[in-house]
Steps between C-alpha positions, in 0.01 A plus 500: 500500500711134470402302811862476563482889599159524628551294794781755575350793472094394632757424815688818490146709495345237744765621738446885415109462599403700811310193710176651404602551174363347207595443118289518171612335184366410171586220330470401102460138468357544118751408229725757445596420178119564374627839527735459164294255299165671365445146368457408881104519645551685845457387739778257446641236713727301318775456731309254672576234225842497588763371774720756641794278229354590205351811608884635576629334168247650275374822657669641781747762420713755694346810379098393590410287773161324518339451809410146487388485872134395573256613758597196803869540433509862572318421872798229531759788409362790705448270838889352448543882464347532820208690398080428547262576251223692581288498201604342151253666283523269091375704212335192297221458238349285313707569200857416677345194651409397160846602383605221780289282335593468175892462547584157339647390816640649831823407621478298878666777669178720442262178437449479871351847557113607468378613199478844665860506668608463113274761327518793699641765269642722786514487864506776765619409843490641878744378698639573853829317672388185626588576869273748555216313448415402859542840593239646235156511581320284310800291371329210513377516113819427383417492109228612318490368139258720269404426145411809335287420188532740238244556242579396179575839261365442131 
């Protein structure tokens, strides 16, 4: 989903949450166009390289959008949504960190992130409206970040 609609509608089911409620999602933050390109090595983060310019001038189309939104930008956009997160669970291994690794360059908009805000391959998060967190037992943890390491399949 285009940030420029996401914002709407995490706010639209941010308001529809019961105060105890809470809301799973999964996130792909691996390079969607890996998907078309056997020529590609998955996992594939190429979009990195790029500023959001040239990403839009050579890539982005109406028909397919790529999510191009990393790990510490997604806690930015669910708190302005006015949602915590609970637990932020990364699948990562050694193979996308390596796939990290070995991009000729990353662009300064992603430059600034850990290695392993920029090579988790998908993301599943908890999350709960932000107001309710003083009223929830054990509130206090506000995030939990877990790296899950897979092993590596052969």
């Amino acid at each position: 989903i285009p940030p420029d609609i996401l914002v709407p509608e995490l706010k639209s089911l941010t308001s529809m949450l019961k105060d105890d409620g809470f809301m799973y999602h999964m996130l792909g933050h691996d390079d969607h166009w890996a998907f078309h390109d056997p020529s590609v090595r998955w996992p594939s983060f190429n979009y990195l390289r790029y500023s959001n310019r040239v990403w839009r001038w050579l890539f982005e189309t109406r028909l397919e959008y790529h999510n191009r939104i990393v790990k510490p930008e997604w806690i930015d956009i669910f708190r302005a949504c006015g949602l915590t997160v609970d637990e932020y669970n990364g699948q990562i291994d050694e193979d996308s960190r390596n796939a990290v690794r070995a991009l000729p360059s990353i662009h300064e908009r992603f430059a600034q992130y850990d290695l392993d805000d920029l090579a988790i391959i998908h993301g599943y998060v908890l999350l709960r409206k932000a107001e309710t967190s003083a009223r929830r037992p054990g509130a206090e943890r506000v995030m939990k970040t877990d790296v899950i390491s897979l092993p590596v399949l052969q």
